[in-house]
Short mmCIF file of C-alpha atoms in Angstrom, two decimals:
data_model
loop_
_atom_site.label_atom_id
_atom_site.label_comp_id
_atom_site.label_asym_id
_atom_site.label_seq_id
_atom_site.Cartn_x
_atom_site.Cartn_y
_atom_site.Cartn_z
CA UNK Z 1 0.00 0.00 0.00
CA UNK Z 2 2.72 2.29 0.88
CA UNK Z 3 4.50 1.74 -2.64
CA UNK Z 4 1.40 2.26 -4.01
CA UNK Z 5 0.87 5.78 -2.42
CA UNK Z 6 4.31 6.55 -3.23
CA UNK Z 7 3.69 6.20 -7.43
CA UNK Z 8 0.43 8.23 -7.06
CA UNK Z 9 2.41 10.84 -5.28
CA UNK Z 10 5.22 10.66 -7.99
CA UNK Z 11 2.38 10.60 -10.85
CA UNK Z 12 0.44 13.26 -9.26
CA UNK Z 13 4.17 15.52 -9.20
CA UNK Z 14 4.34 14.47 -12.40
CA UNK Z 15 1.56 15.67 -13.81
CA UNK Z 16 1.68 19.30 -11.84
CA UNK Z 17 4.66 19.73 -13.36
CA UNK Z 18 3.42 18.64 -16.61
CA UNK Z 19 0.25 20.81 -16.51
CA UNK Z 20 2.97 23.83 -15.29
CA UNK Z 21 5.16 23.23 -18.05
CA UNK Z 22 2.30 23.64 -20.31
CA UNK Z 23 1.11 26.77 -18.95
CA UNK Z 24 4.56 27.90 -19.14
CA UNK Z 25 5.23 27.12 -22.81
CA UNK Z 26 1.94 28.76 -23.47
CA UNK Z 27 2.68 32.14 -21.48
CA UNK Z 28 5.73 31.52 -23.85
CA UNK Z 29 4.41 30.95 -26.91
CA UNK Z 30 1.72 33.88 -26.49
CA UNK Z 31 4.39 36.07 -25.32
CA UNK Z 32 6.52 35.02 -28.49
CA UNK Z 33 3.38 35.87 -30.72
CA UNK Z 34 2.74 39.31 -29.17
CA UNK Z 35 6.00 39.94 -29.70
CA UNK Z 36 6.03 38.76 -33.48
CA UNK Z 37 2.71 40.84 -33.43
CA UNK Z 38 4.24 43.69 -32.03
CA UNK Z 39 7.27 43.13 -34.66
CA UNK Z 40 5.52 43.34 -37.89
CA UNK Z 41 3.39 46.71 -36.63
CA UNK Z 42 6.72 48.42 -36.33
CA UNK Z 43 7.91 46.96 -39.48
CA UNK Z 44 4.43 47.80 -40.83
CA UNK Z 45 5.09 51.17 -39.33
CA UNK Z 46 9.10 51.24 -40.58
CA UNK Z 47 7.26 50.42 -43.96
CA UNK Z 48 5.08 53.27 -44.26
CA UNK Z 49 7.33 56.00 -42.77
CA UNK Z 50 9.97 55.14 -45.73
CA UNK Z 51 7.16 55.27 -48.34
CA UNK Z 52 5.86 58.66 -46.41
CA UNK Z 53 9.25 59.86 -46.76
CA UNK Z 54 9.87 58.54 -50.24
CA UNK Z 55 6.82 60.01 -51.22
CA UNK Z 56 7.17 62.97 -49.59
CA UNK Z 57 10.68 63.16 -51.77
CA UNK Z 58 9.08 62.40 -54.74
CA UNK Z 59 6.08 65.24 -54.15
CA UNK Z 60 9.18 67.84 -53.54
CA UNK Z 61 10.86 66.73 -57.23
CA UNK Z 62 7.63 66.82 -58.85
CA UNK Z 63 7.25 70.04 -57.84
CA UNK Z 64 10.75 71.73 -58.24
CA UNK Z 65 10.31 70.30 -62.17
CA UNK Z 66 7.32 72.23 -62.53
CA UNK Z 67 8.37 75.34 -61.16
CA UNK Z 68 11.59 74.82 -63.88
CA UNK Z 69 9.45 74.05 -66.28
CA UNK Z 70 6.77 77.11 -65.39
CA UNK Z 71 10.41 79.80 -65.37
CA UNK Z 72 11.63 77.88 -68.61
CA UNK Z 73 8.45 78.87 -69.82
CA UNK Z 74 8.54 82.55 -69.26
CA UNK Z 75 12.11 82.45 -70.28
CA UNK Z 76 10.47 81.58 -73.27
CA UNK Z 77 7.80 84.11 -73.50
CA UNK Z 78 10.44 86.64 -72.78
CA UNK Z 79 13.07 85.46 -75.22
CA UNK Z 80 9.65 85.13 -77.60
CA UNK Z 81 8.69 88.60 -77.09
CA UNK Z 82 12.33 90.35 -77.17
CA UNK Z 83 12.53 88.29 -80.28
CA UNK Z 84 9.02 90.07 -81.45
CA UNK Z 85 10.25 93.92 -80.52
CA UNK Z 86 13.26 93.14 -81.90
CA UNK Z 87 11.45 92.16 -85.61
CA UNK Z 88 9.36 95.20 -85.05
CA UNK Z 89 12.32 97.56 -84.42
CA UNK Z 90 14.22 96.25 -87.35
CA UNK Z 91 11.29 96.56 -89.90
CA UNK Z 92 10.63 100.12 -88.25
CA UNK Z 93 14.77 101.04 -88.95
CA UNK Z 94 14.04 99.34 -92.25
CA UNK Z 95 11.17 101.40 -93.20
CA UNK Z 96 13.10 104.99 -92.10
CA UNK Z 97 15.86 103.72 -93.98
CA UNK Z 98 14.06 103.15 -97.16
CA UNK Z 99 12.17 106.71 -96.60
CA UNK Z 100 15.75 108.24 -96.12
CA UNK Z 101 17.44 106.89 -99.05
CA UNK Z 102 13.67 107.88 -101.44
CA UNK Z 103 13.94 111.62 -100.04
CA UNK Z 104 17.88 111.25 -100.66
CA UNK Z 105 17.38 109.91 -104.61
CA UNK Z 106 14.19 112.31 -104.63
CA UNK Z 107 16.99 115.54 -103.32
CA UNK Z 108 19.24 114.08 -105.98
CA UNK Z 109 16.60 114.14 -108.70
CA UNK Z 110 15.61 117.74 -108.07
CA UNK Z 111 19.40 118.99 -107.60
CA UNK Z 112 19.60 117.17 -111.34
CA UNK Z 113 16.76 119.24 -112.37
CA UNK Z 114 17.92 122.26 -111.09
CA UNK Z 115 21.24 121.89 -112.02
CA UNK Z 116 19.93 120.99 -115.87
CA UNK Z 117 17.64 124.75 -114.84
CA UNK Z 118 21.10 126.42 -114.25
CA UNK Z 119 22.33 125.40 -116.88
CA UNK Z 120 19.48 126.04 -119.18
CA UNK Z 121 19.14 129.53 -117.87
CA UNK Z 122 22.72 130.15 -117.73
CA UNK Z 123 22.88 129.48 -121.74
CA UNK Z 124 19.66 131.92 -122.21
CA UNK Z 125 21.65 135.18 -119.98
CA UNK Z 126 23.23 137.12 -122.39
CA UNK Z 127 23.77 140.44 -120.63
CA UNK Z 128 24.80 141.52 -117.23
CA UNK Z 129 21.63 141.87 -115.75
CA UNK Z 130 20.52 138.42 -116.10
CA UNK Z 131 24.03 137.70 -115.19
CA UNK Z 132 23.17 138.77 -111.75
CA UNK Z 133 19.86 137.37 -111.32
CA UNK Z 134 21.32 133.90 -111.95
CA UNK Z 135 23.91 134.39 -109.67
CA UNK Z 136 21.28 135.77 -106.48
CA UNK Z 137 19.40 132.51 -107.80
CA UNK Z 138 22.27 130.24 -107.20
CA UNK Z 139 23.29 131.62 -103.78
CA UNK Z 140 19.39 130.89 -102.62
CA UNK Z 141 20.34 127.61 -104.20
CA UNK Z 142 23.57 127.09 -102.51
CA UNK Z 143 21.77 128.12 -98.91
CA UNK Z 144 18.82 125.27 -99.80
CA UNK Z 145 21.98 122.92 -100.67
CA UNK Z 146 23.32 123.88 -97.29
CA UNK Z 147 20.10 123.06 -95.54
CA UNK Z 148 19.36 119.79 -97.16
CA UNK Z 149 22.55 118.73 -96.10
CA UNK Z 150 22.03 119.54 -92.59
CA UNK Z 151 18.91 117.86 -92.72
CA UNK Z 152 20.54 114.94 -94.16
CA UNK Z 153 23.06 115.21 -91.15
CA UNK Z 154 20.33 115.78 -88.43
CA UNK Z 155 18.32 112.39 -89.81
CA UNK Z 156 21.54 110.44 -89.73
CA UNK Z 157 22.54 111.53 -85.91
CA UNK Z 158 18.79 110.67 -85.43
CA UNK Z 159 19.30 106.96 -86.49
CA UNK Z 160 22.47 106.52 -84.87
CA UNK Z 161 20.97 108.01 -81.57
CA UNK Z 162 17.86 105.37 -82.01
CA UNK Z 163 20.13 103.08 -82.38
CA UNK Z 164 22.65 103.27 -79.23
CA UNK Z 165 19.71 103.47 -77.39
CA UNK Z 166 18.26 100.19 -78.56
CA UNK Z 167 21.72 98.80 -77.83
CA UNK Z 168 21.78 100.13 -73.93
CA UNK Z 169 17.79 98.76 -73.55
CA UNK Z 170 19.19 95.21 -75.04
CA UNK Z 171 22.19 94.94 -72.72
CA UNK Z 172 19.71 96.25 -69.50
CA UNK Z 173 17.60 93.82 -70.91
CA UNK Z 174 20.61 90.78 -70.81
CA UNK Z 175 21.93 91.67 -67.57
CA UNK Z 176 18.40 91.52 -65.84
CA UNK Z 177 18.22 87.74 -67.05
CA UNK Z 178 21.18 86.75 -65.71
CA UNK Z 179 20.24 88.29 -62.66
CA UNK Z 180 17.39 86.15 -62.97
CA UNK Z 181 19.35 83.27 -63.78
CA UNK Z 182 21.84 83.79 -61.14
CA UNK Z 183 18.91 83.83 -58.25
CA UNK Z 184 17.50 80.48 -59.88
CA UNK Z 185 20.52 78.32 -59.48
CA UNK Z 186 20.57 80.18 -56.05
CA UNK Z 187 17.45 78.80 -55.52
CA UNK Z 188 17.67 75.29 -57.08
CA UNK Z 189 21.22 74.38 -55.19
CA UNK Z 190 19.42 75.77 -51.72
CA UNK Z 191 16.38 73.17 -52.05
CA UNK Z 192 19.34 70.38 -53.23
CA UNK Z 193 20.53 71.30 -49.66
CA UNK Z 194 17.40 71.00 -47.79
CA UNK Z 195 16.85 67.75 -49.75
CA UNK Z 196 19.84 66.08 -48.95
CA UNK Z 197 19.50 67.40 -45.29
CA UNK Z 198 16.22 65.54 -45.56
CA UNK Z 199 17.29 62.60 -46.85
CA UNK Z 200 20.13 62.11 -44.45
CA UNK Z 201 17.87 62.98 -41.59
CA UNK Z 202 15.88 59.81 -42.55
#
């Protein structure tokens, strides 16, 4: 009988510590799944924080491309329109130029003309008299010779003028771009520095 207490005892011992060394390896195994739980929700979370970032990233480049592609653009209109006044400028200097040189061949056609009157009149003076009124004639001739020139002179220093002056507006006109330019790159290697601070900070 005694013998046979002592096996129950050992049996009963037995199967405590069985039944404890289940509940352990439960508690374990639970404890090993909320961790793996607990695991992929910060990998979950790792996850979306890089694709936050990355997309954040991408959102910035997207963005710095269209603002290069909105200033290319008025660069564009600019250059387009500089282009434009430049056309209109030329076809204007053109158009004086051709009016010049038709009064110049029209003063050349009446100096002809007059000069073929000189000499037409000078054939027809036979006395003194008419000597001398050809003679006041050709100083109010020489006077009108001396003022077309003048004229001719004046117009010229006009056009030269109108043209220095385009000349200083077009090199104004240069230096503001690369102004523009200059503050551009500014701006595009400033954001490359915030980006790569960015990046490094992830």
């Amino acid at each position: 009988k005694e013998k046979a207490d002592e096996k129950r005892e050992r049996e009963r011992k037995a199967e405590i510590e069985r039944v404890a060394k289940e509940i352990e390896d439960r508690k374990a195994e639970r404890k090993f799944i909320e961790k793996e739980k607990a695991d992929e929700k910060r990998e979950r979370e790792r996850k979306a924080e890089i694709e936050r970032v990355v997309k954040e990233i991408e959102d910035r480049k997207a963005e710095r491309k269209f603002i290069e592609k909105e200033k290319a653009d008025e660069k564009r209109e600019r250059e387009r329109k500089a282009e434009i006044e430049r056309v209109a400028k030329e076809i204007e200097d053109r158009k004086a130029e051709r009016k010049f040189i038709e009064k110049e061949k029209a003063d050349e056609e009446r100096e002809r003309e007059r000069k073929a009157e000189i000499e037409r009149v000078a054939k027809e003076i036979e006395d003194r008299k008419a000597e001398r009124k050809f003679l006041v004639k050709e100083k109010a001739d020489e006077k009108r010779v001396r003022e077309r020139k003048a004229e001719i002179e004046r117009v010229a220093k006009e056009i030269e003028d109108r043209k220095a002056e385009r000349k200083f507006i077009e090199k104004e006109k240069a230096d503001e771009e690369r102004e523009r330019e200059r503050k551009a790159e500014i701006e595009r290697v400033a954001k490359e520095i915030e980006d790569r601070k960015a990046e490094r900070k992830f």
